[in-house]
Amino acid sequence: MSDVNKTVQKWHASFKKGTDFDSWGQLVEAIDEYQILARQLQKEVQATNSSDFTEEQKKTLGKIATCLEMRSASLQCTQSTEEFKLEELKKLETIIQNILTYNKEFPFDVQPVPLRKILAPGEEENLELEEEEDAAAGGGSTEAFPPRAPASQGTLLPRLPSEPGMSLLTIKIEKIGLKDAGQCIDPYMTISVKDLNGVDLNPVQDTPVATRKEDTYIHFSVDVEIQRHVEKLPKGAAIFFEFKHYKPKKRFTSTKCFAFMEMDEIKPGPIVIELYKKPTDFKRKKLQLLTKKQLYLHLHQTLHKDS
């Protein structure tokens, strides 16, 4: 069997696994399987050095990826009026199984998933028509550093050179507790250090996308090097952690919640901090807890001092 046939066989097995989970009512597992397959198909569609599939076949694969994400979105939003049903998705099984010979019209009027758009802070609140308009006042910040494009591998920076008598802080982001942890697509954290006016004091960093989910936890297990000596951080500064995930239905990356750590909380060892509802309030004036459940952001701090 050729490599391309093996790939198609693997896709078909993944598709069948997802629809089986879906029909059994195992929705979290179905969503995960659909999203994994959709990303694999998108990767093939966007590959410029691959000659395994024709442009027409790639277009069909892209449309299948769209349908997978639409079904995934339907499962995550039970009140959706634009539901994409399991029976409709199952119609695509023969197409993905016979993609190398399929030459009929695609059964649904959909377009291939475009390259994902990452929105700047505050933009997703506008698109989602947040009711808390006044809360958005604290959501924006003056960009004092160049913008960066988050990617699956992250944009974390190395530790700064040490200075005599100065301390550097490493924060390990261990895990975050969320009631719908298993349904978050491509989750990552954005870490920033802000003054009381919400202005960046350091370059903003993104973690790599977290891949391990367990019950109500998403595990990151990643070290973040704060890009300023602790002694040089001004009074009133805070370190912010924004949890972000991809929304396939709206086709953008959104902030789900945030947490922050103030200067008096910097000390070696583990720390657990509370999660707050978006939009991110960098000025810390109108804070609303995300949940009453015992779900938090789990961190571990290490101080490096050059004596």
PDB file of C-alpha atoms in Angstrom, residues 24 31 62 134 159 240 244 280 283:
ATOM      1  CA  TRP A  24     -22.491   7.020  21.546  1.00  0.00           C
ATOM      2  CA  ILE A  31     -14.873  16.877  19.618  1.00  0.00           C
ATOM      3  CA  GLY A  62     -10.547  21.667   3.133  1.00  0.00           C
ATOM      4  CA  ASP A 134     -17.680  49.639  30.295  1.00  0.00           C
ATOM      5  CA  ARG A 159      16.217  34.131  30.578  1.00  0.00           C
ATOM      6  CA  PHE A 240      -1.057  38.677  33.720  1.00  0.00           C
ATOM      7  CA  LYS A 244      -6.867  31.744  24.957  1.00  0.00           C
ATOM      8  CA  THR A 280      -9.027  41.205  30.558  1.00  0.00           C
ATOM      9  CA  LYS A 283      -6.202  48.038  35.412  1.00  0.00           C
TER      10      LYS A 283
END
